[in-house]
Coordinates of C-alpha atoms in Angstrom, one line a residue:
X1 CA 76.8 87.0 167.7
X2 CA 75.3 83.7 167.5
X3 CA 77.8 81.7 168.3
X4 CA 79.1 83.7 171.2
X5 CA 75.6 82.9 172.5
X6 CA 75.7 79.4 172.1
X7 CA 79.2 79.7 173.4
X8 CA 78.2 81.5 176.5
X9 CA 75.4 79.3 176.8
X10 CA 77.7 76.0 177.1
X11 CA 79.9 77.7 179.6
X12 CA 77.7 78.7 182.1
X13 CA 75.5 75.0 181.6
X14 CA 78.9 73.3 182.4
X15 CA 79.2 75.9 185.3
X16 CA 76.3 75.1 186.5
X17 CA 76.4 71.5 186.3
X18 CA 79.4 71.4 187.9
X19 CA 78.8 74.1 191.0
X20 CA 75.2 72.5 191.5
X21 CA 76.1 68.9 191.5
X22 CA 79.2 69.8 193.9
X23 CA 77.1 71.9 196.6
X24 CA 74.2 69.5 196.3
X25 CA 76.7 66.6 197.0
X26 CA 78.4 68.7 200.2
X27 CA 74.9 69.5 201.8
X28 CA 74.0 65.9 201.3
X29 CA 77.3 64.5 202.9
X30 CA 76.9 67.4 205.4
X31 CA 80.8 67.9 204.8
X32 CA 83.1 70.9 204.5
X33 CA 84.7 71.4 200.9
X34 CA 88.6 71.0 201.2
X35 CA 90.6 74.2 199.1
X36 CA 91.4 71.0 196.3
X37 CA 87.7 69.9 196.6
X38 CA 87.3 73.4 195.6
X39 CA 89.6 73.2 192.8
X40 CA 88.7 70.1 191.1
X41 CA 84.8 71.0 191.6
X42 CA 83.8 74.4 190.6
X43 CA 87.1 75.4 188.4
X44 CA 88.4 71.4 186.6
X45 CA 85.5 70.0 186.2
X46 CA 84.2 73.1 184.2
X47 CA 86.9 72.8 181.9
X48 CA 87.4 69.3 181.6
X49 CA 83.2 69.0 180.3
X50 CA 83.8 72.0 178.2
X51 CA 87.2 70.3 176.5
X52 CA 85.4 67.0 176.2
X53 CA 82.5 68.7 174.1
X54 CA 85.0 70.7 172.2
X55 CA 86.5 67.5 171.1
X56 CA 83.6 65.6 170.5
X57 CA 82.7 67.8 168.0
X58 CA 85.3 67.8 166.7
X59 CA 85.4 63.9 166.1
X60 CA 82.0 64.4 164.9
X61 CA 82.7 66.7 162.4
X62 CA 86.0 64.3 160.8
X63 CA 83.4 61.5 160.7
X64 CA 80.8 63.4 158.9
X65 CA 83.4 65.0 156.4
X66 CA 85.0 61.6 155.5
X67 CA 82.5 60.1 153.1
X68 CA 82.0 63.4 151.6
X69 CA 85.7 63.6 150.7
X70 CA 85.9 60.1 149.6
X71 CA 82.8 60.7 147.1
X72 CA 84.8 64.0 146.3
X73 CA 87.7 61.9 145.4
X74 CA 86.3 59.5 143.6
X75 CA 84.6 61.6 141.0
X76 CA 87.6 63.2 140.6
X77 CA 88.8 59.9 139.3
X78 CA 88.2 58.0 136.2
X79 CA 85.8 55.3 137.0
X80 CA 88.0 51.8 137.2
X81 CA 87.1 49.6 134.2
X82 CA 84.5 46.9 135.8
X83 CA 85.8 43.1 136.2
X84 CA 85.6 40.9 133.2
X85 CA 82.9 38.3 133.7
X86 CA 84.5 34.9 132.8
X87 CA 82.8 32.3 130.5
X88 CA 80.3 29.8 131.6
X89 CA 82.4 26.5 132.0
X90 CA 81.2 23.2 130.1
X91 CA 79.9 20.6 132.8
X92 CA 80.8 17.4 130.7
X93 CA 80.4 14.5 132.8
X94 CA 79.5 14.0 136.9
X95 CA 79.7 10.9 139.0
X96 CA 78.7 10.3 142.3
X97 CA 78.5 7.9 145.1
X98 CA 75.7 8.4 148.0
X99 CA 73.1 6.1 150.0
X100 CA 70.6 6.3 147.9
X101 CA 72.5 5.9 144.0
X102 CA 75.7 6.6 142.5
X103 CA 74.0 7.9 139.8
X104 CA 72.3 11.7 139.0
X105 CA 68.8 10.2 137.5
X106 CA 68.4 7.2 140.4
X107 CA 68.8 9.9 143.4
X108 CA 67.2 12.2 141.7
X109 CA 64.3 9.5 141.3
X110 CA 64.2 8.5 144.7
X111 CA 64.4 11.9 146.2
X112 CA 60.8 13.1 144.4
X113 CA 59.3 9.3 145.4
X114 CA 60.1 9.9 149.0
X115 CA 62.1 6.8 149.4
X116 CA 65.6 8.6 150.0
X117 CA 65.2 8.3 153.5
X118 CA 67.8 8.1 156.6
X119 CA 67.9 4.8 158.3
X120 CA 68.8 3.2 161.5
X121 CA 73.1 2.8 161.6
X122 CA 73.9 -0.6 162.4
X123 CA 77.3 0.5 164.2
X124 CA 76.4 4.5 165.6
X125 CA 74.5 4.8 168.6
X126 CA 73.7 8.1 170.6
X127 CA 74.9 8.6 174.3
X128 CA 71.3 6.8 175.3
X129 CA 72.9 3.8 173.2
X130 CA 69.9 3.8 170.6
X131 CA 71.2 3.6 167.1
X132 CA 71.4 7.2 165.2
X133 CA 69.5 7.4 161.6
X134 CA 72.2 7.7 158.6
X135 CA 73.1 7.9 155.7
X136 CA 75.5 5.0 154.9
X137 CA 77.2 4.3 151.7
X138 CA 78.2 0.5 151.5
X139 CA 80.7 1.0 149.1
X140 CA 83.0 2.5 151.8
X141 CA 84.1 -0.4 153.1
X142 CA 86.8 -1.5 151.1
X143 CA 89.9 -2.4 153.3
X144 CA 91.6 -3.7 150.0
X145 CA 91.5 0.0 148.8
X146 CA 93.3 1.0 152.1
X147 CA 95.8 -1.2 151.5
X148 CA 96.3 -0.1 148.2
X149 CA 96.4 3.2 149.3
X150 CA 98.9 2.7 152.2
X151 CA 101.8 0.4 150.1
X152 CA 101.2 3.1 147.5
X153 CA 102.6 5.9 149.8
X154 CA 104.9 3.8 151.4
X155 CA 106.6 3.2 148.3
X156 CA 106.7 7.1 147.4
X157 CA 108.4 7.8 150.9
X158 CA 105.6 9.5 151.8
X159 CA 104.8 9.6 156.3
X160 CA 102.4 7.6 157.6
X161 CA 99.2 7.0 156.6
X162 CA 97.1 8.5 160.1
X163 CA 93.3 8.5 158.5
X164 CA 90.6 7.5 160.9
X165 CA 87.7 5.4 159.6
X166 CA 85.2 8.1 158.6
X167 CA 88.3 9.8 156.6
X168 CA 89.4 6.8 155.3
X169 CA 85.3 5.7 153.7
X170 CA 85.6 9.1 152.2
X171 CA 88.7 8.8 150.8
X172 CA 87.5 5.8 149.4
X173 CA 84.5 7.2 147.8
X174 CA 86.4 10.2 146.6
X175 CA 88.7 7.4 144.7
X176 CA 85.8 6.1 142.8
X177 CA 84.5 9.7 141.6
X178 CA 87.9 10.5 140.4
X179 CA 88.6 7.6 138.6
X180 CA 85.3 7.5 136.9
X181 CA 85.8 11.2 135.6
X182 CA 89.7 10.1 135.1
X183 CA 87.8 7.7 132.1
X184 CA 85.5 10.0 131.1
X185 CA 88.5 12.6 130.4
X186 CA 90.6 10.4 128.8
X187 CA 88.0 9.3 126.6
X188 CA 86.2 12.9 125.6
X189 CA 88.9 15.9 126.4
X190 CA 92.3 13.7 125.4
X191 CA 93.5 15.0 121.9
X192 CA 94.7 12.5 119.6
X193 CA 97.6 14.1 118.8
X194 CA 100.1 15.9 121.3
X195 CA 100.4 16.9 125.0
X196 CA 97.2 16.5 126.4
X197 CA 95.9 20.3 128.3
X198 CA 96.7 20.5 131.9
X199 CA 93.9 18.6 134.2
X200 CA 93.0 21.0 137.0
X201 CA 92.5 18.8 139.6
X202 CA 90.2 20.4 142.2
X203 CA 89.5 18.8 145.5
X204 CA 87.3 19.5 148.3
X205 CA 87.9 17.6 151.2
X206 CA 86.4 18.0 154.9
X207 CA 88.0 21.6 156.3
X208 CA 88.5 19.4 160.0
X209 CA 91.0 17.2 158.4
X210 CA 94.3 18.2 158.9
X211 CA 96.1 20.4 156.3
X212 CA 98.8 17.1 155.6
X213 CA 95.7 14.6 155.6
X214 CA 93.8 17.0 153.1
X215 CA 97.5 17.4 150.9
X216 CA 97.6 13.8 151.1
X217 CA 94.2 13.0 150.1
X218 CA 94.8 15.1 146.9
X219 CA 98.0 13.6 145.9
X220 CA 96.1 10.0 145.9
X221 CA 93.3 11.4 143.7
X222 CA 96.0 12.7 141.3
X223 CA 97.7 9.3 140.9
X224 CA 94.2 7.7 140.6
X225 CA 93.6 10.3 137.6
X226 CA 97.2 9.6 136.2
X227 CA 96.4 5.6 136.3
X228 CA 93.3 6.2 133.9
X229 CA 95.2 7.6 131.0
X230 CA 95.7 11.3 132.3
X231 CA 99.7 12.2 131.8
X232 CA 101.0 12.9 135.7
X233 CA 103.0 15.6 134.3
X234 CA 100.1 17.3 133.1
X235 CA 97.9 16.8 135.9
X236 CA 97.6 20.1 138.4
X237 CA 96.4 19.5 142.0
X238 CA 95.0 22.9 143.4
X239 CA 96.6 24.2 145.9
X240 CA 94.4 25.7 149.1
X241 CA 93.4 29.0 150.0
X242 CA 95.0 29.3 153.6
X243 CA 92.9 31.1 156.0
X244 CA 89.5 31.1 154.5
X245 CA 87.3 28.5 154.6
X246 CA 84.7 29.9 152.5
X247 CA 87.6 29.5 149.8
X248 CA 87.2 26.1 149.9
X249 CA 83.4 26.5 148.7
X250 CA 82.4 24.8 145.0
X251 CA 81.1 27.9 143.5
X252 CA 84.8 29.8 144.9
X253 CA 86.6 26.9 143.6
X254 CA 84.6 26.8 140.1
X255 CA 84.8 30.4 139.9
X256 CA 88.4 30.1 140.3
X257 CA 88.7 27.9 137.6
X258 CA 86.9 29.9 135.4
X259 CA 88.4 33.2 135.7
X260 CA 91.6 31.2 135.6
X261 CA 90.9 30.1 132.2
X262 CA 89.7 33.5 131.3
X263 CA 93.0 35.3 132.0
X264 CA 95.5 32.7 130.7
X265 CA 93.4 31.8 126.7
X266 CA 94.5 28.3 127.8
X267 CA 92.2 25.5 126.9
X268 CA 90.4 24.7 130.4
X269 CA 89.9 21.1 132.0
X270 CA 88.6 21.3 135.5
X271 CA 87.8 17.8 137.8
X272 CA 86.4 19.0 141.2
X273 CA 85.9 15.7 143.4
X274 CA 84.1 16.1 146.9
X275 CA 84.6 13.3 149.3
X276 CA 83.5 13.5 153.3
X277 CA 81.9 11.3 156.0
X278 CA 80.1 12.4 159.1
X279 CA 79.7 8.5 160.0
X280 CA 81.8 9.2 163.6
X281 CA 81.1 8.8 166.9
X282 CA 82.9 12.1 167.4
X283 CA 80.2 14.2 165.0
X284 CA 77.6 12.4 167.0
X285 CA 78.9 13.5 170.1
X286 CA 79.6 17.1 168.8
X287 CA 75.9 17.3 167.7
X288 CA 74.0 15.9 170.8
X289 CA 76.1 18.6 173.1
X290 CA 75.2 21.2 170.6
X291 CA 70.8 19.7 170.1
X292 CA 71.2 19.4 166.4
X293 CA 71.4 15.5 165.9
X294 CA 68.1 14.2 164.2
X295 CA 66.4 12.0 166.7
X296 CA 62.9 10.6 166.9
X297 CA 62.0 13.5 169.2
X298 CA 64.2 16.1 166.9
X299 CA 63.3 15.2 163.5
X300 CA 64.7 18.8 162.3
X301 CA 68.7 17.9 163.1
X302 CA 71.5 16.8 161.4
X303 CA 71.7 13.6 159.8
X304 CA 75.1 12.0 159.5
X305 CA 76.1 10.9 156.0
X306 CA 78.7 10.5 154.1
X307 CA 79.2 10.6 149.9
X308 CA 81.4 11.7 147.0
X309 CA 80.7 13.6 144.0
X310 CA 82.4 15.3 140.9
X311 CA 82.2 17.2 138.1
X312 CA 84.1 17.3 134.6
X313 CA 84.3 20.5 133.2
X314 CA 85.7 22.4 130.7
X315 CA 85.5 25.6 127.9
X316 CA 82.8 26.1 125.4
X317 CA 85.7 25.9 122.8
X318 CA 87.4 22.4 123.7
X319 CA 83.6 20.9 124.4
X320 CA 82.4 21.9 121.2
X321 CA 85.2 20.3 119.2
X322 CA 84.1 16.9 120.1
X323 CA 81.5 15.5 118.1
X324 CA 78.3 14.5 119.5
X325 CA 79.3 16.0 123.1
X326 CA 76.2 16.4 125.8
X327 CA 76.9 18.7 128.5
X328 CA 75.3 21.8 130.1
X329 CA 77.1 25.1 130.8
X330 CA 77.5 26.3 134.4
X331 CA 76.4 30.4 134.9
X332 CA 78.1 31.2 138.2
X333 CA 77.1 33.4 140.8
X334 CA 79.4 34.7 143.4
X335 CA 78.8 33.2 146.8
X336 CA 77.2 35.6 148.8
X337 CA 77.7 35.6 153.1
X338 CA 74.9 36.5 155.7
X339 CA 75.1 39.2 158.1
X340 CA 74.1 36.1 160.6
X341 CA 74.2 32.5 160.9
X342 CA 71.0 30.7 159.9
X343 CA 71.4 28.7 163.0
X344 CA 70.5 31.4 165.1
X345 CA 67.8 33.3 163.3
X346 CA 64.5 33.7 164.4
X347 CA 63.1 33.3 161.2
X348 CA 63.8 32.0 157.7
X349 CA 64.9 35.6 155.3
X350 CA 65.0 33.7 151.7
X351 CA 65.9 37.9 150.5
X352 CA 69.2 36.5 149.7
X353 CA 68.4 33.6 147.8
X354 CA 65.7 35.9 146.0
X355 CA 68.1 38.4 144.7
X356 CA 71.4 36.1 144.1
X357 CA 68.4 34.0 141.6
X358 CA 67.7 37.4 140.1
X359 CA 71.6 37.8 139.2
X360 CA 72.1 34.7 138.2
X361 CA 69.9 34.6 135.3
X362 CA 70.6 37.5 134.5
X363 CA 74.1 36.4 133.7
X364 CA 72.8 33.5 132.0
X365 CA 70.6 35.1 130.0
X366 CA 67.4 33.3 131.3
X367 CA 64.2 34.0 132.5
X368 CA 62.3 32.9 135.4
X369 CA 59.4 31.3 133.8
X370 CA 62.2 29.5 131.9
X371 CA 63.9 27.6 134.9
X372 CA 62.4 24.2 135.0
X373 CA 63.4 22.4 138.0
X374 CA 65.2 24.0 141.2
X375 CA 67.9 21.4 143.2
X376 CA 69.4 22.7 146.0
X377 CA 71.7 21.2 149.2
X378 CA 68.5 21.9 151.6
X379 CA 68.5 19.1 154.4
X380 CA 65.9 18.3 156.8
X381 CA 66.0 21.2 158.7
X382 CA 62.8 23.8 159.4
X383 CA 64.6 27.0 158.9
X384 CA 66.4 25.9 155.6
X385 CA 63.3 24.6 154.2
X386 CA 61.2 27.1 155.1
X387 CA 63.9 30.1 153.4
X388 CA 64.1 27.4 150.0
X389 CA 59.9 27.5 149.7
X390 CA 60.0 31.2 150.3
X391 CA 62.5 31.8 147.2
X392 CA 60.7 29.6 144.8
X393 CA 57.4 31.2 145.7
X394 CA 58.5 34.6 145.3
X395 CA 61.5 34.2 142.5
X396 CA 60.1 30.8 140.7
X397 CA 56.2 30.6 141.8
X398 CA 55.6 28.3 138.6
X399 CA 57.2 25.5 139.6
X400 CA 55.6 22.8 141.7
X401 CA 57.3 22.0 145.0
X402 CA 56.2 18.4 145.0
X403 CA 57.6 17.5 141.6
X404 CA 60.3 20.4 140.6
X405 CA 62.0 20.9 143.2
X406 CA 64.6 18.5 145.0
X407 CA 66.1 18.8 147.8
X408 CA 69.6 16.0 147.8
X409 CA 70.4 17.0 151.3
X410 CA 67.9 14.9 152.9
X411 CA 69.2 12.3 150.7
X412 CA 73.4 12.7 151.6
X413 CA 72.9 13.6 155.0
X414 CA 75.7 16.2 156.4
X415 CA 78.8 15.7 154.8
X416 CA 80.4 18.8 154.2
X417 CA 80.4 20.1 150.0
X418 CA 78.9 17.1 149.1
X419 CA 75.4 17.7 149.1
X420 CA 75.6 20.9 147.0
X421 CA 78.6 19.1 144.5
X422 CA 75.8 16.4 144.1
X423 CA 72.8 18.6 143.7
X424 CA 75.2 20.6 141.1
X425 CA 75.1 17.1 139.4
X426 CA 71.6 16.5 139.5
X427 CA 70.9 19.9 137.9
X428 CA 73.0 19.0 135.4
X429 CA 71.3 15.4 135.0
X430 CA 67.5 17.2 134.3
X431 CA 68.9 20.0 132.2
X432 CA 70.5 17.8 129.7
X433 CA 66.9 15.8 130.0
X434 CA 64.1 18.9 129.9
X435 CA 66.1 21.0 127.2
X436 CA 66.0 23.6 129.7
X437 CA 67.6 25.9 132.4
X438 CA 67.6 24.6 135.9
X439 CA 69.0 26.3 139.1
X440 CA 70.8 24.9 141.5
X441 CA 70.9 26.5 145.2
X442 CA 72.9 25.9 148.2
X443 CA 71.3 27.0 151.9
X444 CA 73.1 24.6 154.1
X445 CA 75.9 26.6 155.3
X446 CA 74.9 28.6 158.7
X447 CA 76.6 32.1 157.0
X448 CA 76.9 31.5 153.3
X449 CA 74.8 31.1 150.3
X450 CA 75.7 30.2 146.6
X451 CA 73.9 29.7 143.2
X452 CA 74.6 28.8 140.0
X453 CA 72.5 28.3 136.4
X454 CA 73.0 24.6 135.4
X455 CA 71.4 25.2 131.2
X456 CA 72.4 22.6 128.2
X457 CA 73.9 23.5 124.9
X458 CA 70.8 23.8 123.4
X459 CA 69.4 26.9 125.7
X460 CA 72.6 28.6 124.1
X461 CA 70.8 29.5 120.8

């Protein structure tokens, strides 16, 4: 009886609606109603409402039921086995090459002393033609390396060399990482006796290089690595993730090569080198039309710089065999992407940060009041700051933000991975010095956030 009410009920509201709009409309147009008029009016539009509500509900009703049937289903399952979480990976040796030191302990040193500071470019200038604060690395100009480079190609077959000059000083830079890891692998991870493991060659070059510059790039570092004692033949360069340029992230890439050695038992040697240069007067341009290049009126932009940095790594089983080895181990976290960019936010939401620090030493086995320094990526800008202090005062209130907590971004300027490769680096640097866990943080990218545990040997026991 009650739904032929509520039945009857509908039909006559649509009636109603219909027949009262339609006379009200003819009295107010103070026209005659045509027999089609009629029709459409008092006998269509009835049905057509009453159809669309039938329908609606109907819709409704799937939507509701659909979440209910999936949970249905899935108890009716066997729960699927959870992932295996791969092994920590043994950071061995780093290197680095930036404006302010090309080593972890002299950055690091003039980061908390306030004297890694931008400074006026002798060659950029904004659209006002004043010179733009950078961060330049005089190293990158070697012409004799571009030389090198180009015969070197030439005599492979390989096409023409088309690198601009910011692509070019990074290559550059990227050259010297490699080859001082190349030596540092040959000299630590090469067995004595026969074929050497395969050299996972990792590279992270700038994503607005061209897919044949970036392959090319890559298959220089891997002859650079071969020339210092690596076998070519046992030298893998990565290939690229296409379509996803959060693929091309260091923790992605690290956690690639970890759940890579994971799966295969193989012995595990990892070299991820990050090379880029923002020293253009195309990123200058880009960032005045977009209000985000630091000026002496907006001390909150971008700074161009430009830098390389890598990272040896390798398993807790091949590390451990070689006497007297100092390294740290690397406790991954997942990178984790905001629901918006950090660009546009009205204010700073360090939530993320606070929770992926929660999981991250939780997988390594630490405890807050255990981390003793926090490095992250952070530049100069307010909102990336601001989000940084609001995670170490809620997740890491012990530690001082004047003396524990450095911030290499300010330092590198923007230069794509290489700010978080090098703080990566530095963590490593003070963990192997304090005996003790530190955490490493990136914040710079607008949609995506990443941490990782950076603890020595010794925190092991």
């Amino acid at each position: 009886m009650r739904t032929w009410i509520k039945v009857t009920l509908l039909v006559l509201l649509a009636v109603g609606l219909s027949w009262g709009g339609a006379i009200w409309f003819w009295r107010a147009t103070n026209r005659m109603p045509a027999t089609q008029d009629l029709v459409l009016y008092l006998v269509m539009l009835p049905l057509a409402l009453l159809l669309a509500f039938w329908l609606g509900r109907k819709l409704i009703d799937a939507i509701a039921a659909a979440p209910v049937a999936a949970a249905a289903a899935a108890s009716a399952e066997p729960a699927a086995p959870p992932a295996p979480k791969a092994a920590p990976l043994a950071l061995v040796a780093v290197s680095l090459r930036t404006a302010h030191g090309a080593r972890a302990d002299e950055l690091s040193g003039a980061i908390l002393e306030h004297k890694a500071r931008a400074e006026l470019d002798p060659k950029l200038v904004d659209e006002h033609g004043f010179p733009v604060m950078t961060a330049r690395v005089e190293e990158a100009d070697d012409a004799g390396l571009q030389e090198e480079v180009t015969e070197w190609f030439t005599q492979k077959g390989g096409p023409d060399l088309d690198f601009d000059e910011p692509q070019w000083r990074a290559l550059v830079l990227a050259t010297a990482v490699a080859g001082e890891l190349a030596s540092a692998a040959a000299g630590s991870l090469m067995p004595a006796e026969g074929l050497p493991p395969v050299l996972h060659l990792l590279p992270i070059l700038p994503s607005d290089w061209t897919l044949e510059q970036r392959r090319t790039g890559g298959l220089w570092l891997q002859h650079v690595v071969s020339q210092r004692g690596w076998p070519l033949a046992r030298i893998a360069l990565a290939a690229e993730v296409p379509g996803d340029p959060r693929a091309a992230s260091p923790s992605a890439v690290l956690g690639r090569l970890a759940h890579q050695g994971m799966l295969s038992g193989l012995p595990v040697v990892g070299m991820l080198v990050a090379g880029a240069s923002a020293l253009a007067d195309a990123s200058i341009s880009k960032w005045e039309a977009n209000n985000t290049l630091f000026t002496a009126t907006r001390a909150q932009g971008l700074v161009p710089g430009e830098g390389a940095a890598g990272l040896l790594l390798t398993d807790l089983r091949q590390v451990q065999a070689i006497d007297g080895a100092v390294y740290a181990m690397l406790d991954l976290e997942a990178d984790t992407p905001r629901h918006n960019s950090a660009d546009e936010a009205k204010k700073a939401d360090a939530k993320l940060l606070v929770t992926m620090t929660g999981k991250v030493l939780s997988s390594g086995g630490a405890e807050a009041g255990q981390v003793a320094m926090l490095v992250a990526d952070t530049g100069h800008r307010t909102s990336r700051v601001l989000e940084l202090m609001d995670m170490t005062a809620v997740a890491l209130a012990h530690l001082d933000p004047d003396t524990d907590v450095v911030r290499v971004g300010g330092a590198c300027g923007t230069c794509g991975a290489v700010p978080f490769v090098t703080a990566l680096a530095v963590a490593h640097h003070h963990a192997i010095e304090l005996a003790a866990p530190v955490l490493c943080i990136s914040n710079e990218d607008p949609y995506r956030r990443s941490a990782v545990l950076v603890r020595p040997a010794a925190a092991l026991s």
